[in-house]
Structures are given as C-alpha cells and as structure tokens.
One Martini backbone bead per residue (centre of mass of N, CA, C, O) as a GRO file, in nm:
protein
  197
    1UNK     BB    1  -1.251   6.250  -0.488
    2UNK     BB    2  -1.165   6.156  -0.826
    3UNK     BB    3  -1.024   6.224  -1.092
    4UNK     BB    4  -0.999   6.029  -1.412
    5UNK     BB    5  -0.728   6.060  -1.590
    6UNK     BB    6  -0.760   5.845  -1.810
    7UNK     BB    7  -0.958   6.057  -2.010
    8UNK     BB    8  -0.672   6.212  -2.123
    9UNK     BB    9  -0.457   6.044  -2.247
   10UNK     BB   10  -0.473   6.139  -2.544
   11UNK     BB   11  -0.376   6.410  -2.492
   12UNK     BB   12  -0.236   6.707  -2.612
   13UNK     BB   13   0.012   7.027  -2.665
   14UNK     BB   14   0.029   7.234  -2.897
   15UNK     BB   15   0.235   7.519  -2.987
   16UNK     BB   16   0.141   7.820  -3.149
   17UNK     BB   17   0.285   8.125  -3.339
   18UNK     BB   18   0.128   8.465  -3.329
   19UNK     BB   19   0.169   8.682  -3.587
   20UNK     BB   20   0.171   9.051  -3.612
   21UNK     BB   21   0.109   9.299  -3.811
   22UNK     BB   22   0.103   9.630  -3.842
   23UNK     BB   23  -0.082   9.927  -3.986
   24UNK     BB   24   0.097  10.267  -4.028
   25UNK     BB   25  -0.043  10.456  -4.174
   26UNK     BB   26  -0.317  10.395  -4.069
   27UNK     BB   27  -0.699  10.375  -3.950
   28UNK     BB   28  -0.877  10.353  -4.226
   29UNK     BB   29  -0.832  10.150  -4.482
   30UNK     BB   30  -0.999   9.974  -4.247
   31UNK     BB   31  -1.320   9.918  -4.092
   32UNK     BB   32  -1.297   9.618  -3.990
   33UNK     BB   33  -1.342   9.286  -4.004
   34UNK     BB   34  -1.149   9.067  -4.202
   35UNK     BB   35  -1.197   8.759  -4.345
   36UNK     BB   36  -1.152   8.429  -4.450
   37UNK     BB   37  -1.233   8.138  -4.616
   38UNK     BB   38  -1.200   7.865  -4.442
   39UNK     BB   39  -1.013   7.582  -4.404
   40UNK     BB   40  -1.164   7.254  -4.286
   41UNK     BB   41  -0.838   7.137  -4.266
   42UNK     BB   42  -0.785   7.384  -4.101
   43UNK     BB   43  -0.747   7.502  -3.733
   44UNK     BB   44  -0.695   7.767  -3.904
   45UNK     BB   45  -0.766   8.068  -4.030
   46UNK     BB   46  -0.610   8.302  -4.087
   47UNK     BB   47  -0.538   8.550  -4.247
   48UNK     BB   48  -0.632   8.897  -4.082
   49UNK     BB   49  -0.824   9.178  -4.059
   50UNK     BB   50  -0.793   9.401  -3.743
   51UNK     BB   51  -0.934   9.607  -3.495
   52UNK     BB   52  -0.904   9.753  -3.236
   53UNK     BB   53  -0.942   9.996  -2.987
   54UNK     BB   54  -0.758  10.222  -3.149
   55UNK     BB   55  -0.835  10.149  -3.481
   56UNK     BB   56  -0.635  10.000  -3.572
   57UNK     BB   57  -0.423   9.763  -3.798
   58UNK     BB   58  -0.419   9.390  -3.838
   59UNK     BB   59  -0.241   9.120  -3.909
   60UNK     BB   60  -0.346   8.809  -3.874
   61UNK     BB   61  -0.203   8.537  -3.774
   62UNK     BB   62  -0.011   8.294  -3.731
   63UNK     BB   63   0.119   7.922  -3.713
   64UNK     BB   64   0.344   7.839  -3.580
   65UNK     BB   65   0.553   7.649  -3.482
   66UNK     BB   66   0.649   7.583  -3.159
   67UNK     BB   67   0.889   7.458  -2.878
   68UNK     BB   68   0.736   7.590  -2.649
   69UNK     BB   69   0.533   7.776  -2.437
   70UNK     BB   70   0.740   8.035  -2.436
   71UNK     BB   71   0.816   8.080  -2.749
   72UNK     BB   72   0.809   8.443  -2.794
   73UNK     BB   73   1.159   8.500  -2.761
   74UNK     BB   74   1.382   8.323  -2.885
   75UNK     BB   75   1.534   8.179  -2.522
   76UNK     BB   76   1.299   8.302  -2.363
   77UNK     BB   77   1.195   7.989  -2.129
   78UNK     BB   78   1.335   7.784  -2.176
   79UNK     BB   79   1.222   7.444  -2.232
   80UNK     BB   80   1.391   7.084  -2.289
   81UNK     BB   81   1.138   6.919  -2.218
   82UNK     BB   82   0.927   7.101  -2.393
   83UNK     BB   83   1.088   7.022  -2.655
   84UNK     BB   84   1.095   6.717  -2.689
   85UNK     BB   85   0.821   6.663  -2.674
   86UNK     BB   86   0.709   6.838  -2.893
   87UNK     BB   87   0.868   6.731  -3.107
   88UNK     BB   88   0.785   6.482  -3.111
   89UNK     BB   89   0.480   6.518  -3.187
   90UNK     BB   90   0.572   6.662  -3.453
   91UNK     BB   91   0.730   6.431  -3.614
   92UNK     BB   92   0.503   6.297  -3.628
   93UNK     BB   93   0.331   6.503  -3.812
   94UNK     BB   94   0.548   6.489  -4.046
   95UNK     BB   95   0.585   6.172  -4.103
   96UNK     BB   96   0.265   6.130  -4.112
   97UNK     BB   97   0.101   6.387  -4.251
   98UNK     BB   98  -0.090   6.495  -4.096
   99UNK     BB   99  -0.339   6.675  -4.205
  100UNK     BB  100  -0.108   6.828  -4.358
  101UNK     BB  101   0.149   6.948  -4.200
  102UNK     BB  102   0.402   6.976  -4.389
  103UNK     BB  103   0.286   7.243  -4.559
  104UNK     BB  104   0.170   7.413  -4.320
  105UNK     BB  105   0.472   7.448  -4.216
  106UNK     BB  106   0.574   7.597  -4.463
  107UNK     BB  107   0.377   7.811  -4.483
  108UNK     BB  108   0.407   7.948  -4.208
  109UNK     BB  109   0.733   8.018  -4.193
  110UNK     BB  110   0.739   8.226  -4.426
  111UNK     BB  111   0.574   8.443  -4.241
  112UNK     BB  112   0.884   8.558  -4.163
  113UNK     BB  113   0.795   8.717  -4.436
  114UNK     BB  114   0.659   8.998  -4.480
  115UNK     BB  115   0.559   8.990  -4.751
  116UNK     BB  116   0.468   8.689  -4.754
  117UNK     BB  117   0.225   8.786  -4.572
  118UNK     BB  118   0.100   9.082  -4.691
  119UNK     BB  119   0.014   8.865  -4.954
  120UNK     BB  120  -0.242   8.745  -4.790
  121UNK     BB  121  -0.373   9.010  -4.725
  122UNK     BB  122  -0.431   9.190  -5.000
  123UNK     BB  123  -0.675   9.046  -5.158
  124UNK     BB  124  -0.889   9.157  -4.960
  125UNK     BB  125  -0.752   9.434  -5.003
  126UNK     BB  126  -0.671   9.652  -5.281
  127UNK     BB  127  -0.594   9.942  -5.176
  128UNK     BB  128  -0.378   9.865  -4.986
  129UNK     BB  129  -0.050   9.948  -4.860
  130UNK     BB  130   0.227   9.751  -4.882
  131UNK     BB  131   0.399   9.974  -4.751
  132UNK     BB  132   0.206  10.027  -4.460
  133UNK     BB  133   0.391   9.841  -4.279
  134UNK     BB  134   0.498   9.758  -3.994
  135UNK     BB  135   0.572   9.616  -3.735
  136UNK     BB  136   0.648   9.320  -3.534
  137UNK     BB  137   0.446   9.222  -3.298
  138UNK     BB  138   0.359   9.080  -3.032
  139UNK     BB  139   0.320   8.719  -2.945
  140UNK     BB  140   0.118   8.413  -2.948
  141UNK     BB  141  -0.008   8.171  -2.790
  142UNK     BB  142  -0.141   7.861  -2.888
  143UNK     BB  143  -0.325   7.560  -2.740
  144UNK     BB  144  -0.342   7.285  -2.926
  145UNK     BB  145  -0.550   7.019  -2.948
  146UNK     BB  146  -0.408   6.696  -2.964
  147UNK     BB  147  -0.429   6.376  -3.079
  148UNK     BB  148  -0.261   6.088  -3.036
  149UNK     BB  149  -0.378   5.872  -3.178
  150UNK     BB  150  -0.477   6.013  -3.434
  151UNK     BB  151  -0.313   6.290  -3.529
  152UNK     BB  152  -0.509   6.553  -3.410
  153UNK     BB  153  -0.594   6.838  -3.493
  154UNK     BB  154  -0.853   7.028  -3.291
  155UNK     BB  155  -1.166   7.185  -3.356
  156UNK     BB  156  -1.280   7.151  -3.096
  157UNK     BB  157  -1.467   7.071  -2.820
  158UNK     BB  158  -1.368   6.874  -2.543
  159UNK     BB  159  -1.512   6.659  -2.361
  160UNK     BB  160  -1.424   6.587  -2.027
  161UNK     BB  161  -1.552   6.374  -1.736
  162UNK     BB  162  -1.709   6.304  -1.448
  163UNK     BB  163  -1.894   6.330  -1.169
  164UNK     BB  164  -1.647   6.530  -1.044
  165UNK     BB  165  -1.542   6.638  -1.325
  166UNK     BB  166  -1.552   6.890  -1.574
  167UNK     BB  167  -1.348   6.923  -1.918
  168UNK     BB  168  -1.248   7.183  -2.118
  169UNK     BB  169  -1.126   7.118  -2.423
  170UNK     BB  170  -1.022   7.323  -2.658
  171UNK     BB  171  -1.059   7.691  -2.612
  172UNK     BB  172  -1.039   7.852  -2.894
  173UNK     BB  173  -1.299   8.043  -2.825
  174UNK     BB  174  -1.352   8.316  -2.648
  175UNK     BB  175  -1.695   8.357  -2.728
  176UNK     BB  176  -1.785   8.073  -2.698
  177UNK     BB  177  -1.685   8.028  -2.417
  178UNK     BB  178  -1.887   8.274  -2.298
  179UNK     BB  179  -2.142   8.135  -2.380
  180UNK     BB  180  -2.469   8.076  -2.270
  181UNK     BB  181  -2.508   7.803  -2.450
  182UNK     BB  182  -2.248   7.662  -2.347
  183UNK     BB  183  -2.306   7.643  -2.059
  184UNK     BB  184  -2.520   7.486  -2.066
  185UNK     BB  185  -2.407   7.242  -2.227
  186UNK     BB  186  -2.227   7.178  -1.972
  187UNK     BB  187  -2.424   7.145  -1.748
  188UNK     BB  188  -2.577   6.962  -1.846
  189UNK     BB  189  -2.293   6.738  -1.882
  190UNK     BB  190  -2.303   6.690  -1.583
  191UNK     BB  191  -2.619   6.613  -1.491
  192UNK     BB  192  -2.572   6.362  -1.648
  193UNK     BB  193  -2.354   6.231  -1.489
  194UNK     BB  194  -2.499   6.224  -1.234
  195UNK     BB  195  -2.724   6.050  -1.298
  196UNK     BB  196  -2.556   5.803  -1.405
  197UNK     BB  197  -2.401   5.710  -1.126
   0.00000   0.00000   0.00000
C-alpha cells in the first residue's frame, strides 16, 4: 500500500537564509537568551539574543529570502532548478504581497548591513556595545512550509497522512518537534486514521 501523494499537493518549501553575528567583546554582558515579542503575522521570531554551549553570545538569525535550498554561500551547490522553482514561488509572494512579503523581504535584506542587524537589537539590551560584535557566523538554511493554494507561510504544523503513513509537516520548532505531548498527539491522530478506514 502507499501513501496517497495528493494530500501533500497543496504545499512547498520556500528556503530562508538565518544568519547569526557573534558578539566578540566579551560572554558576560548577556546572562541568558532573550527574545523579542513575537509578530503574530510574521512566520520568524526575529532578531534575539542566544548564549551558546561555551557561554558566547550571538545576534540573530535574519530571515533572508534564499534562492536554492543550499544556498549558503556564494553560488556554492547551485541549483538552477530550485532557482526557477523558488522564484516562482517568491515572485508570487512579492506580487500579490501576501501575508505582506514585500515588506518582510525588504526588511531581512538589509540585515546583510551589519550596523542595521545590530541595531534590531541593541534595544533588548541597552548597555551593550555596539562596536564588540565580530564576524557574520557560518549561516543555516530554515525550511519554510508554504500553502500554494492560498499563499501562505505556515507558522504551525501540518499533519497530512492516511491510514498508511502519517507526515509531520513544517517542524520548525526543534523543543516542541521532541515533546512527549506532541508525540502522544501524532500517535493520537495515527490511531484516528486506522480506526476510520
């Protein structure tokens, strides 16, 4: 038996380029992580500060538009098919402006200007020195889940599956993708599955 692909047609992904900026001066001037208040119309966190496992302190990620799913640096793993794809797909967000994308993309742009990333968020922490951030981090890819049908960055998960397999769809969330109640509630909706068929 197989899983019937016609349930997954509605969705792609759309890459997102997160980069982080260490700050360099010290590991003390920051004690923990601190977050902004989320924008419920915008799929990314925004700029935050993280400590890491050895105590540093980094800004970030951006939210960049990316061109190919490896488009980490350069045109390192190039693929003009997954140019063309994503293109589509952006250009369809940047012209009918959904969820404001136009915006959104102007704004993460500019964050490739050192100055105006760290001043996103200097406002979190006011004695910070804006002058002890070092070099822009090596950069990671986000996986976006986009709804093709109505033009829409998913910001939750999506479950799609049959009685035959069940997918988890758009887990960008690494704490709550491992959670036991998330777990129970996949399993759940397996059981559901089995049970109608």
């Amino acid at each position: 038996m197989k899983f019937n692909a016609t349930l997954l047609k509605d969705y792609t992904i759309i890459p997102f380029k997160g980069i982080y900026l260490k700050y360099a001066k010290n590991k003390e001037d920051v004690a923990t992580n601190i977050y902004p208040v989320p924008n419920l119309a915008n799929p990314f966190l925004g700029v935050h500060f993280t400590k890491t496992v050895d105590g540093s302190i980094k800004i970030g990620p951006t939210a960049i538009p990316a061109f190919w799913r490896e488009n980490y640096s350069g045109f390192k793993n190039f693929n003009l098919f997954e140019v063309l794809q994503v293109l589509y797909h952006e250009s369809r967000l940047f012209i009918y402006n959904a969820f404001n994308f136009r915006d959104l993309a102007f704004q993460e742009m500019k964050k490739y200007r050192k100055n105006n990333f760290i001043g996103l968020s200097a406002y979190m922490v006011k004695a910070l020195d804006q002058g002890g951030f070092g070099d822009f981090l090596k950069p990671g890819i986000r996986a976006q889940l986009m709804n093709k049908r109505t033009m829409e960055l998913l910001q939750d998960f999506v479950i799609e599956g049959d009685r035959n397999s069940l997918h988890v769809l758009n887990a960008v969330s690494p704490a709550f993708t491992c959670s036991i109640a998330f777990a129970r509630f996949v399993v759940d909706q397996i059981m559901e599955k089995r049970k109608a068929s």
